[in-house]
mmCIF file of C-alpha atoms and ligand atoms in Angstrom:
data_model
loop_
_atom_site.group_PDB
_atom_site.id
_atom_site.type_symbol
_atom_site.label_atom_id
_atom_site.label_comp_id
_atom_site.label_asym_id
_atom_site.label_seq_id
_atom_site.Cartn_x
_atom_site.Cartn_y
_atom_site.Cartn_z
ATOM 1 C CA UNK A 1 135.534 95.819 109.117
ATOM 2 C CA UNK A 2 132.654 95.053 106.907
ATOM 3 C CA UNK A 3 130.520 97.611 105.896
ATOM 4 C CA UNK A 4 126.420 97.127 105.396
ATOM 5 C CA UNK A 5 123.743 99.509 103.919
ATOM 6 C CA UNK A 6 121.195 98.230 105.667
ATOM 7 C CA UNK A 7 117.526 100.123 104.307
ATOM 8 C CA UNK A 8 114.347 100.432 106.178
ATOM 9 C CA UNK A 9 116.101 100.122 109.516
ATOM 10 C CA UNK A 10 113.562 102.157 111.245
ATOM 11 C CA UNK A 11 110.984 99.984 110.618
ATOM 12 C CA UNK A 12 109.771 96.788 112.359
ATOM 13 C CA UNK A 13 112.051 94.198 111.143
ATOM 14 C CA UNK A 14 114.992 96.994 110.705
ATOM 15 C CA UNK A 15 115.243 97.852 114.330
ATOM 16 C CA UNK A 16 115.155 94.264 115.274
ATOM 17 C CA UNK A 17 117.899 93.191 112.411
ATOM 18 C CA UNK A 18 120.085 96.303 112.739
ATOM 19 C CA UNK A 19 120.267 95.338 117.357
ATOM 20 C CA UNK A 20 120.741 92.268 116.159
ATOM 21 C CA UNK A 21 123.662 92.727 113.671
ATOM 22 C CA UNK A 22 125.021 95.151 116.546
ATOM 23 C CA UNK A 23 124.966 92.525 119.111
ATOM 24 C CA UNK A 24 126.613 90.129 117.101
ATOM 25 C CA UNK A 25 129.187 91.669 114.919
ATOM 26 C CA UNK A 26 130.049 94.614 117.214
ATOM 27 C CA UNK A 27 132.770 95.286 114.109
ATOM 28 C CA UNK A 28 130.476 95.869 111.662
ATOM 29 C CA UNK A 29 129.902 99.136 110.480
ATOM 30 C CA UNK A 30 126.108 99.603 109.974
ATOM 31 C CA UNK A 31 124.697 102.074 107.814
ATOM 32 C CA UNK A 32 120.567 102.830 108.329
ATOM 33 C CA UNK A 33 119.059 104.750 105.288
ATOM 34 C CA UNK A 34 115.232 105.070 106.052
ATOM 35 C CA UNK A 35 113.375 108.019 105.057
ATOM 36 C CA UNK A 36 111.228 107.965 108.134
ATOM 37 C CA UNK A 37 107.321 107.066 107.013
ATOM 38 C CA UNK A 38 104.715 106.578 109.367
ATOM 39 C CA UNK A 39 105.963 103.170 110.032
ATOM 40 C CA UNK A 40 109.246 104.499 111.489
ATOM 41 C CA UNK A 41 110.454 103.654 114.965
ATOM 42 C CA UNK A 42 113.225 105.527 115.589
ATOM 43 C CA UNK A 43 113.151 105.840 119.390
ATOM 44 C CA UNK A 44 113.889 102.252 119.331
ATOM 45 C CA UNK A 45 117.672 102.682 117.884
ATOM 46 C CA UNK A 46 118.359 105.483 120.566
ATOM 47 C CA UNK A 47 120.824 103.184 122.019
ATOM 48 C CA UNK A 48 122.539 102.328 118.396
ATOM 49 C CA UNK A 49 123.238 105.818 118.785
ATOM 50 C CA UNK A 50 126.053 106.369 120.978
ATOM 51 C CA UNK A 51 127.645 103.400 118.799
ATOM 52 C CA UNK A 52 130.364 104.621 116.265
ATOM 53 C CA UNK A 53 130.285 101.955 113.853
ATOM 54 C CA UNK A 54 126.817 103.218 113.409
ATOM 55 C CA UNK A 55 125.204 105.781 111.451
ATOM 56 C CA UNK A 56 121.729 106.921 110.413
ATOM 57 C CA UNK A 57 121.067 108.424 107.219
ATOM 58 C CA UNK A 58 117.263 110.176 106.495
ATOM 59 C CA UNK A 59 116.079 109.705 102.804
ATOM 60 C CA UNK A 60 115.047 107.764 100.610
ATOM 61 C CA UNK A 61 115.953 104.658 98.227
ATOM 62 C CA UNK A 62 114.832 105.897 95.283
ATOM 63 C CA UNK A 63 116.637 108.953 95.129
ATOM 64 C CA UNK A 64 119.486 108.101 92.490
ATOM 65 C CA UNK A 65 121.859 110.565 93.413
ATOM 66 C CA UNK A 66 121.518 110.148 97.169
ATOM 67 C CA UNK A 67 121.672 106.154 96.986
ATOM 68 C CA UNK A 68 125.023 106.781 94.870
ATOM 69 C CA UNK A 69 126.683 109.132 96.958
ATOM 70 C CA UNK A 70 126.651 106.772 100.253
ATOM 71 C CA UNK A 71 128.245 104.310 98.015
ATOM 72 C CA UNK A 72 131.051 106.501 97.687
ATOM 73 C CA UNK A 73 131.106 107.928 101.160
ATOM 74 C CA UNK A 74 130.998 104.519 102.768
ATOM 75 C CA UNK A 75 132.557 101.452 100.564
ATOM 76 C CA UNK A 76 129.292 99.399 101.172
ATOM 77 C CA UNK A 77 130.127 95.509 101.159
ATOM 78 C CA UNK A 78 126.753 94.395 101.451
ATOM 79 C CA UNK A 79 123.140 95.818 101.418
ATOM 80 C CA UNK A 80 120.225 94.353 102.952
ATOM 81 C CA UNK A 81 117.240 95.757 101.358
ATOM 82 C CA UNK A 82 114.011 96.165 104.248
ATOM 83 C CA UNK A 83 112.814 99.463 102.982
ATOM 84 C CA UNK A 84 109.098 99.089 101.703
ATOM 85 C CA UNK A 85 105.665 100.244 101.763
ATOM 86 C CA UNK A 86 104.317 97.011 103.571
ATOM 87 C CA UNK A 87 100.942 97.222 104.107
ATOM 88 C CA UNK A 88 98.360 95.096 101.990
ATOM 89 C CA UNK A 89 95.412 97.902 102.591
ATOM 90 C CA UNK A 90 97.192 100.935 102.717
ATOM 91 C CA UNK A 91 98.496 99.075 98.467
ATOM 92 C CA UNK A 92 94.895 99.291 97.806
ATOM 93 C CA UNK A 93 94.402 102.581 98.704
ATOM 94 C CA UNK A 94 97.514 103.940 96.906
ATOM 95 C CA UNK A 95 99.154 101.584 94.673
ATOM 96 C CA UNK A 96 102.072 103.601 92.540
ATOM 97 C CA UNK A 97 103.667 104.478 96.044
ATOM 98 C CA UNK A 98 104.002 101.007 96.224
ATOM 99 C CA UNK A 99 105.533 100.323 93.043
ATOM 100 C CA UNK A 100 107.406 104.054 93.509
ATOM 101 C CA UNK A 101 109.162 102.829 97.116
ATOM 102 C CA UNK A 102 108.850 98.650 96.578
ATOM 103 C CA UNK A 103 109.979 98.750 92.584
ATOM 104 C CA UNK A 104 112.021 102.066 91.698
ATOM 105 C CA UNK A 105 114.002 102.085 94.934
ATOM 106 C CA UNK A 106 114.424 98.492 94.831
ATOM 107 C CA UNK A 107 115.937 99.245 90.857
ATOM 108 C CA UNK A 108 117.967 102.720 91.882
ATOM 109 C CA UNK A 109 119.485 100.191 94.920
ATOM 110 C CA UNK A 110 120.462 97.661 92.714
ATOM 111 C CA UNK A 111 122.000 99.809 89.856
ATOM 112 C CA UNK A 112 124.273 101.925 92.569
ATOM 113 C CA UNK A 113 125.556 98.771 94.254
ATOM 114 C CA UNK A 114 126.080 97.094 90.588
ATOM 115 C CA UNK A 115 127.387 100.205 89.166
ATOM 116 C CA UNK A 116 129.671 100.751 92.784
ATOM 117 C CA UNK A 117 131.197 97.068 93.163
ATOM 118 C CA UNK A 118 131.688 96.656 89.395
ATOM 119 C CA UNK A 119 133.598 99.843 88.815
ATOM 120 C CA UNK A 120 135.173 99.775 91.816
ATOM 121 C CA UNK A 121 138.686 100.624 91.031
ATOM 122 C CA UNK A 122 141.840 97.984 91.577
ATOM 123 C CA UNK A 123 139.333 94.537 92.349
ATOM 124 C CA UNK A 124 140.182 91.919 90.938
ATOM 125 C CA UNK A 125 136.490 89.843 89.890
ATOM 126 C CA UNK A 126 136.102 87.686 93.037
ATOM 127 C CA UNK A 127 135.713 90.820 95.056
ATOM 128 C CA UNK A 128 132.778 91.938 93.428
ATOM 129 C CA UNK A 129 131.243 88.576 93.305
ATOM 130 C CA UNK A 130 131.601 88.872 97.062
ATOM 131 C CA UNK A 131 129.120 91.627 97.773
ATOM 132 C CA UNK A 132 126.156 90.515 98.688
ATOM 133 C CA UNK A 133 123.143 91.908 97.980
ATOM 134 C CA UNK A 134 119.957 90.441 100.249
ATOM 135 C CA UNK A 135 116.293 91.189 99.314
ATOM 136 C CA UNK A 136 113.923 90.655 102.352
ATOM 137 C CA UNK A 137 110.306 89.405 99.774
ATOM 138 C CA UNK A 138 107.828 88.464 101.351
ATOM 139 C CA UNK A 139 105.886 85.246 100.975
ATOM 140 C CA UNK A 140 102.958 86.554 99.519
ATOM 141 C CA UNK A 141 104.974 86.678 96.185
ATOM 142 C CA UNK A 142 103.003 83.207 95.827
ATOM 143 C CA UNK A 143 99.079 84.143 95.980
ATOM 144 C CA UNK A 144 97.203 82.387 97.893
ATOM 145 C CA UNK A 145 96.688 78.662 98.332
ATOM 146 C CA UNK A 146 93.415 77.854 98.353
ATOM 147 C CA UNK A 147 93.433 73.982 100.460
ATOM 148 C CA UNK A 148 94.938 73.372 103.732
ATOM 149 C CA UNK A 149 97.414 70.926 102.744
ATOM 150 C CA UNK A 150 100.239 72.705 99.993
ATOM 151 C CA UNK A 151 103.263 74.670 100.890
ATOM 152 C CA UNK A 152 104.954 76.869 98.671
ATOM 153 C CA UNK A 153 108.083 75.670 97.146
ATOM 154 C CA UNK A 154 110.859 78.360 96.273
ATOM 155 C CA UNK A 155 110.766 77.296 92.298
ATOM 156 C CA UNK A 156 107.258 78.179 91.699
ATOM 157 C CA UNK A 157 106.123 80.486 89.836
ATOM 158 C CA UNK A 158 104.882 84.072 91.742
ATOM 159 C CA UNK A 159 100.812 84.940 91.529
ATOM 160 C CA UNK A 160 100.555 88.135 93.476
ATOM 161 C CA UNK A 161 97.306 89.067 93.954
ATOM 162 C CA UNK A 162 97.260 92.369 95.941
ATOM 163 C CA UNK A 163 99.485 95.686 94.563
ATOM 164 C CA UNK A 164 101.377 94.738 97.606
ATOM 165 C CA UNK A 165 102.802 91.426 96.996
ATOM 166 C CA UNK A 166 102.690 92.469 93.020
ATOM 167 C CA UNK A 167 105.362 95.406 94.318
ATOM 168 C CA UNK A 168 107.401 93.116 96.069
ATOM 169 C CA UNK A 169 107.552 90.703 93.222
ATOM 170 C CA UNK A 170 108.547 93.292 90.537
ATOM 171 C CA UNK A 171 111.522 94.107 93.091
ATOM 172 C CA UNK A 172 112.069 90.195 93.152
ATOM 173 C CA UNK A 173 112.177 89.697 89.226
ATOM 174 C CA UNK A 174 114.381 92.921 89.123
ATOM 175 C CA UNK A 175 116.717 91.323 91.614
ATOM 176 C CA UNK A 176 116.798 88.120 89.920
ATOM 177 C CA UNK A 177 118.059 89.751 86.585
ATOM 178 C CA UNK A 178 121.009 91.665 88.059
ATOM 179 C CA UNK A 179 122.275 88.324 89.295
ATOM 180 C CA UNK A 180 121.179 86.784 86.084
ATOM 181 C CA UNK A 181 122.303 89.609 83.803
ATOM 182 C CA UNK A 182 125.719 91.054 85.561
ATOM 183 C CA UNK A 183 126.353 88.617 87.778
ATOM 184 C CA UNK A 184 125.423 90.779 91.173
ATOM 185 C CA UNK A 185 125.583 88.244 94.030
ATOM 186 C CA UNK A 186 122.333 88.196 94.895
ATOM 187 C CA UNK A 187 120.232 86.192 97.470
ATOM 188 C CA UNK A 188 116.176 86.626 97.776
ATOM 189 C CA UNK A 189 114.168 85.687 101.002
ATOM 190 C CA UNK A 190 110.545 84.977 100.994
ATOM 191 C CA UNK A 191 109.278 85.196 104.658
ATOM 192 C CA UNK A 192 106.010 84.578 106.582
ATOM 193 C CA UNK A 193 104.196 86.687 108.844
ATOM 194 C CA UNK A 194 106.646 88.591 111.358
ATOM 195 C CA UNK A 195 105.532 89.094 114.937
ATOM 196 C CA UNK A 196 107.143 90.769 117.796
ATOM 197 C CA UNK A 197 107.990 93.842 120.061
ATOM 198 C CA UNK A 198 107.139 97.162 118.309
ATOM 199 C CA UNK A 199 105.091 96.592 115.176
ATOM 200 C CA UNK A 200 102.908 98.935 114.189
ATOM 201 C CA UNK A 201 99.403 98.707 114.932
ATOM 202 C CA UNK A 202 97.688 98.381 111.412
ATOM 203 C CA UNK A 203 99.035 95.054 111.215
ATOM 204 C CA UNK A 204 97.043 92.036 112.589
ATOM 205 C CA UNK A 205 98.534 91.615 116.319
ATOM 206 C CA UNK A 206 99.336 94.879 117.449
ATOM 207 C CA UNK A 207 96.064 96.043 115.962
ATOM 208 C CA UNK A 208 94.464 93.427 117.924
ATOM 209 C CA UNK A 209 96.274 94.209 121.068
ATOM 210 C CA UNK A 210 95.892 98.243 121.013
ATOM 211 C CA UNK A 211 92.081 97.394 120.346
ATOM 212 C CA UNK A 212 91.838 94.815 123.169
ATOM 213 C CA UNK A 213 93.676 97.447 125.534
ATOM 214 C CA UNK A 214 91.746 100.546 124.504
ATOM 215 C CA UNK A 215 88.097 98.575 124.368
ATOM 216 C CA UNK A 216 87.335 99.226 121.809
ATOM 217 C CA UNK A 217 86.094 96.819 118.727
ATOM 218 C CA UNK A 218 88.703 94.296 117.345
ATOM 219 C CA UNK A 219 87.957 93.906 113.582
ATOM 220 C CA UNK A 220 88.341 91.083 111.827
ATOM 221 C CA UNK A 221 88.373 90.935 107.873
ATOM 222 C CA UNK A 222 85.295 88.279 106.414
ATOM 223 C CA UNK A 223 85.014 85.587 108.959
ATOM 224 C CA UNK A 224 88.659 85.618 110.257
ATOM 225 C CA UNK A 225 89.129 82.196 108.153
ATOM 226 C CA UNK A 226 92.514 83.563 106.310
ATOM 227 C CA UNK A 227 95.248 81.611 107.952
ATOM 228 C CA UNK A 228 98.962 83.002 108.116
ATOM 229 C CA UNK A 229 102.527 81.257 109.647
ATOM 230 C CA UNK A 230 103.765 83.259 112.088
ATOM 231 C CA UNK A 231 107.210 83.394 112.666
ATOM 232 C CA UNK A 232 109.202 85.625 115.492
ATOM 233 C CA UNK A 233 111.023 88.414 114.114
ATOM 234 C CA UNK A 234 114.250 87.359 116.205
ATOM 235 C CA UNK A 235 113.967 84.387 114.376
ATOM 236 C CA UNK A 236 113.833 86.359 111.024
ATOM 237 C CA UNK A 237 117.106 87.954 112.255
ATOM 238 C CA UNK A 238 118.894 84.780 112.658
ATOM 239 C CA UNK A 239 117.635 84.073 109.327
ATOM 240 C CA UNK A 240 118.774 86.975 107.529
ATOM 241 C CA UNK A 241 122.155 86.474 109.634
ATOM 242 C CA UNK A 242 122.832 82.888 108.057
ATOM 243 C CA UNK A 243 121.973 84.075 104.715
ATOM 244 C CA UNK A 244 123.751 87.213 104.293
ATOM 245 C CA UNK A 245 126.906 85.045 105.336
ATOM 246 C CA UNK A 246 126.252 81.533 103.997
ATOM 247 C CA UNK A 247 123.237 81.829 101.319
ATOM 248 C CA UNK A 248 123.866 80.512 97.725
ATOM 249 C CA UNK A 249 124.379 83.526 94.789
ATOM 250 C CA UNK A 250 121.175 83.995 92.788
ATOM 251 C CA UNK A 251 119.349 81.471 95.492
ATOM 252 C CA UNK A 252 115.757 82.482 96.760
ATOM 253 C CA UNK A 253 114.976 80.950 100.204
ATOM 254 C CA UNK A 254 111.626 80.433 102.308
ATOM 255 C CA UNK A 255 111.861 81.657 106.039
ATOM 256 C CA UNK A 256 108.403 79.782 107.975
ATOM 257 C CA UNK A 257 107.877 78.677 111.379
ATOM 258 C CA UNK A 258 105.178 76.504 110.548
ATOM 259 C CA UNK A 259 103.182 77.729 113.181
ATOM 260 C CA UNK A 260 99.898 78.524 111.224
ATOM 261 C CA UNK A 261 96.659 80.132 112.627
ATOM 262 C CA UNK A 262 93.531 81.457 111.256
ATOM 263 C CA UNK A 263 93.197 85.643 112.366
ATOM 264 C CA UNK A 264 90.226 84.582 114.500
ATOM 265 C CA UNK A 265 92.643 82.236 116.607
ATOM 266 C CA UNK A 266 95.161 84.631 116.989
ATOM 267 C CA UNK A 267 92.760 87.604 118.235
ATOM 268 C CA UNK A 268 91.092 84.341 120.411
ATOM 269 C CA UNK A 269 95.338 83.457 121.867
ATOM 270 C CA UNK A 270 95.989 87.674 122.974
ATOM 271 C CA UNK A 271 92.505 88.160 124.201
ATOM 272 C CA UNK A 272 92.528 85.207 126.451
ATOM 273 C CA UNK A 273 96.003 85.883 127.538
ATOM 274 C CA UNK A 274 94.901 89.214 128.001
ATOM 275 C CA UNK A 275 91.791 87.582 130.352
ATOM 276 C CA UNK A 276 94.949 86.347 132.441
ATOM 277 C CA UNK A 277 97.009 88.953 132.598
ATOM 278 C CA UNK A 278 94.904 92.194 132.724
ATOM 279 C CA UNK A 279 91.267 90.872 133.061
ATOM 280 C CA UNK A 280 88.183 92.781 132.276
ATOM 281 C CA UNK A 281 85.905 93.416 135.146
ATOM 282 C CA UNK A 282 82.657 91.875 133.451
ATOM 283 C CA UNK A 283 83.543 90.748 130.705
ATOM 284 C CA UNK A 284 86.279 88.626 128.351
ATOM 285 C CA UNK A 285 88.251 90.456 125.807
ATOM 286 C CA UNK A 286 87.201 87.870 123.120
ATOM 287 C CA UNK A 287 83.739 90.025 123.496
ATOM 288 C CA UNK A 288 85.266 92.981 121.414
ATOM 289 C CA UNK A 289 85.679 90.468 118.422
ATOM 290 C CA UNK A 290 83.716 91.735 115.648
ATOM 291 C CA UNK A 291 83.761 90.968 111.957
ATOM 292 C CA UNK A 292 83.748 93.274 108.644
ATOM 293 C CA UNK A 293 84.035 93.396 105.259
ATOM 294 C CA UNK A 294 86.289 90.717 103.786
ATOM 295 C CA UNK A 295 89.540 92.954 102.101
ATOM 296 C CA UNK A 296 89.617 92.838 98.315
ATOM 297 C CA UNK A 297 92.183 90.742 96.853
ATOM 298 C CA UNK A 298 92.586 89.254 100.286
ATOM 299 C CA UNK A 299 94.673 85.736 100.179
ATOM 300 C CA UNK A 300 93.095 82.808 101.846
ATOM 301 C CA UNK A 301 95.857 80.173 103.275
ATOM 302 C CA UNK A 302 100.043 81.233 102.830
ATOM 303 C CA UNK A 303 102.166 78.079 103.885
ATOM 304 C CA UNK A 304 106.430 77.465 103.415
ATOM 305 C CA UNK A 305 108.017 74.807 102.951
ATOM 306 C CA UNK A 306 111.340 75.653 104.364
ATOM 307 C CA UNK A 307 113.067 72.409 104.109
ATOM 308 C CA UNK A 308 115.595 74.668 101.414
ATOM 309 C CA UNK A 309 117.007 77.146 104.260
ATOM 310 C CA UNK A 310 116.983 74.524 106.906
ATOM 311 C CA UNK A 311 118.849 72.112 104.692
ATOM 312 C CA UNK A 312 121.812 74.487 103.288
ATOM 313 C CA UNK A 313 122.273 76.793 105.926
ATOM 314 C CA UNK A 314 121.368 74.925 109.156
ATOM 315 C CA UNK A 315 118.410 77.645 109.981
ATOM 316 C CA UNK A 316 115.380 76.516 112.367
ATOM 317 C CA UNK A 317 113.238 79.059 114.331
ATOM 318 C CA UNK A 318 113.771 78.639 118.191
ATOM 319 C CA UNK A 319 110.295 80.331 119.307
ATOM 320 C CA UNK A 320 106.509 78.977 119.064
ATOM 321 C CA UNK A 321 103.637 80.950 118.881
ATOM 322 C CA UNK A 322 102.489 80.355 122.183
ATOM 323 C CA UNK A 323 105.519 81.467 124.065
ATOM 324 C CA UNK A 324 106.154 84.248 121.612
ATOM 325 C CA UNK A 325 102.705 85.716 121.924
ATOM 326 C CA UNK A 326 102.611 85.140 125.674
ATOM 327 C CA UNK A 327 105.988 87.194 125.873
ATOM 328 C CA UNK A 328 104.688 90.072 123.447
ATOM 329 C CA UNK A 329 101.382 90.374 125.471
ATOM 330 C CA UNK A 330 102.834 90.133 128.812
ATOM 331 C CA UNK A 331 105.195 93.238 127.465
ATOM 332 C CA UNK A 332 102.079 94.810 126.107
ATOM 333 C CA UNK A 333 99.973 95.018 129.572
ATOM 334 C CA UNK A 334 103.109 97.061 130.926
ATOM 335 C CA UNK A 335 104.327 98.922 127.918
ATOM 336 C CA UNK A 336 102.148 100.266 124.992
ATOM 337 C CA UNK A 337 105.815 100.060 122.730
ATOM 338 C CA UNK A 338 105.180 96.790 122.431
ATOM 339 C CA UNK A 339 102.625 96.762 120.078
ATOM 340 C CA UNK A 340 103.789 100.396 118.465
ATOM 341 C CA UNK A 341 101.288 102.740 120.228
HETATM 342 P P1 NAD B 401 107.720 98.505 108.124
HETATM 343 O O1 NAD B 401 106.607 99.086 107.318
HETATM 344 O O2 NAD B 401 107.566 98.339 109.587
HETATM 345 O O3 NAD B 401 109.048 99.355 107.891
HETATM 346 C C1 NAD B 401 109.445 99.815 106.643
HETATM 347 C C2 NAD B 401 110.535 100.835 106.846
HETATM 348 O O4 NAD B 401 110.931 101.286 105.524
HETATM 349 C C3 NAD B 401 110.089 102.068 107.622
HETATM 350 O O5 NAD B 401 111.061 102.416 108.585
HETATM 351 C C4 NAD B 401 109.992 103.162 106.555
HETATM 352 O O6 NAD B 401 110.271 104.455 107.066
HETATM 353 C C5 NAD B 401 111.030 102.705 105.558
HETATM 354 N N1 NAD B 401 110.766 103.210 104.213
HETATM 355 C C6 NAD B 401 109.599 103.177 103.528
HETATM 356 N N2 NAD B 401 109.737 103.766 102.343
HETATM 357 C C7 NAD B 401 111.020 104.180 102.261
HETATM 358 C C8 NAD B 401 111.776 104.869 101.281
HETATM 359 N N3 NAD B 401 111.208 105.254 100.114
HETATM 360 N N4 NAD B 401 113.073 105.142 101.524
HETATM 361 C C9 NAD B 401 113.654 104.778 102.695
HETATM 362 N N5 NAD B 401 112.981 104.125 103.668
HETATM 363 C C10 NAD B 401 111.682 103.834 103.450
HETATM 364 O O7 NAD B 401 108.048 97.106 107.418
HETATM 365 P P2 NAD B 401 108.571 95.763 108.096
HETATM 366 O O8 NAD B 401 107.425 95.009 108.625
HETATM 367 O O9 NAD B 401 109.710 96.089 108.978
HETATM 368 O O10 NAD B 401 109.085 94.996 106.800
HETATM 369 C C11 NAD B 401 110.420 95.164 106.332
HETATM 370 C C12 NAD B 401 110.565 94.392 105.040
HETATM 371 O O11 NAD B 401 110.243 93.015 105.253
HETATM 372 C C13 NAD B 401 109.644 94.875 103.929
HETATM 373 O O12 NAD B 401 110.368 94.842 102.728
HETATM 374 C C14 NAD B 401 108.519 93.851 103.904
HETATM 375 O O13 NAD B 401 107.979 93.729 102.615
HETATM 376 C C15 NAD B 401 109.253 92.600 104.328
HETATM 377 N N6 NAD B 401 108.435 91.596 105.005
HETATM 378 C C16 NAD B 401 107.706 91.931 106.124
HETATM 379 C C17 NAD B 401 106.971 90.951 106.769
HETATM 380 C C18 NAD B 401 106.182 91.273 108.010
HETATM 381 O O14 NAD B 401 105.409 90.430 108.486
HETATM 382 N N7 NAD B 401 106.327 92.444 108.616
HETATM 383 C C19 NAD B 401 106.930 89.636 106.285
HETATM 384 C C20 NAD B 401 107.689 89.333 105.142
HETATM 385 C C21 NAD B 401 108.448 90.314 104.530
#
């Protein structure tokens, strides 16, 4: 029975990975530390419940002592790391949580697995070469690209340009030099925009759906030019599911669908499904569009190239926008979870 530490599993992507890894490896034992922020969903792991290779653990990463002690309790084989502060506004607002949750828990994570699987008594070396330790980035490690033509390629170099993305890439660089410096098997993914059932609503499609649903104003940042990929978060899972199990040691990865949209076209896709579905007496819901302030330090274009994961680990993403949005507003008009009200 393997045994994974998997942190933030109450969030977005957790609840999605952690059913996922429960579907699939029904003899894994899964272990959820998330200390239960705003972003939480645990209602949605009320099922994972009544499963006894699972167990839920409130705190948080960067408590040392904590972090250490479920390390001893439960023999962790692999982590995957989720747990963050993931919003690019709330950064601005309050930037040393960021680095407090993103950086310092991503260290005290890294140093309790190192310090665990090293020390670990009566292995020989390949054993702790085998523990795997997966850090979900993000890619807005890279900037921003400024033309509508250039992906980012794994080896270049990371531009952050929001407290944000800088917090996730001070994890990155810290994860890098355990694998570099002690030889922790590490492996780094760098993913686009995730979109699905039961995100919370600050982010750019559920915000746009509770707003469409509620009438009231949908507010876009500047003109609504900045263009994102948006990728499924099932097909995140399968992702993360290839690379925990076949990624290189000390390899970073792109995960893209290459389905890229500017904000404006994405609020223009729900609303008009939303005309469909649930229409408006007099009116379209595209009419509740309205623009503000453009977002300091906001990013212009983020593109993948993903030939790197597709290539060495035989990963594509099976959903396209349209049918993925189509499914996630069709849940929407009959249940407000879908888009985390
Ligand atoms: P989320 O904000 O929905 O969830 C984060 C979870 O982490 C929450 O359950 C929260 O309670 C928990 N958490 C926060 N601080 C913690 C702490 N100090 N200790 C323990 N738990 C803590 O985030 P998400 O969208 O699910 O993203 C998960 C990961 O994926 C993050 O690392 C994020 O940077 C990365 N990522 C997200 C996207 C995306 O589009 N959502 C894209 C690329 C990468």
């Amino acid at each position: 029975m393997r045994k994974i530490l998997i942190t933030g599993g109450a969030g977005f992507i957790g609840t999605h990975c952690l059913q996922w890894l429960e579907k699939r490896y029904p003899h894994y034992f899964l272990v959820n530390l998330d200390n239960l922020t705003y972003a939480a969903r645990p209602d949605a792991l009320e099922s994972l419940h009544h499963n006894p290779n699972y167990c839920f653990v409130r705190g948080d990463i960067s408590d040392s002592g904590l972090v250490k002690a479920l390390f001893q309790r439960f023999h962790f084989d692999h982590v995957i790391h989720l747990a963050a502060e993931s919003h690019v506004d709330r950064s601005i607002v309050d930037p040393l949580l960021f680095v407090q949750t993103n950086v310092t828990g991503t260290a005290v994570l890294l140093q309790a697995a190192y310090e665990y699987w090293f020390e670990a008594p009566n292995q020989p070396k390949s054993a702790f070469e085998a523990h795997r330790f997966l850090y979900v980035s993000t890619d807005e490690v890279y900037g921003a690209l400024n033309d509508n033509h250039t992906l980012f390629v794994e080896p270049m170099p990371l531009v952050p340009n929001n407290p944000y993305s800088a917090s996730k890439a001070g994890a990155e660089c810290l994860v890098r030099s355990y694998g570099h410096t002690y030889g922790l098997n590490t492996v780094i993914t760098r993913s686009t925009n995730n979109y699905g059932f039961g995100q919370y609503r600050e982010k750019l499609i559920p915000m746009v759906l509770h707003c469409a649903l509620a009438d009231e104003p949908i507010l876009l940042h500047g003109t609504g030019d900045s263009i994102r990929d948006w990728l499924h978060v099932s097909d995140h899972c399968s992702a993360m599911d290839l690379l925990l199990h076949k990624g290189q040691p000390g390899q970073c990865y792109n995960i893209g669908a290459g389905m890229e949209r500017t904000n404006l076209s994405v609020a223009h896709a729900i609303c008009t499904l939303l005309d469909a579905y649930k229409p408006l007496k007099n009116k379209s819901y595209t009419s509740l569009i309205e623009f503000c302030a453009e977002r300091p330090g906001q990013d212009r274009r983020y593109a993948l190239d993903t030939r790197k994961i597709r290539e060495s680990v035989g990963w594509k993403p099976s959903i396209g926008f349209e049918e993925g949005i189509q499914q996630l507003v069709q849940g929407a008009v009959v249940c407000s979870d879908a888009y985390g009200d």
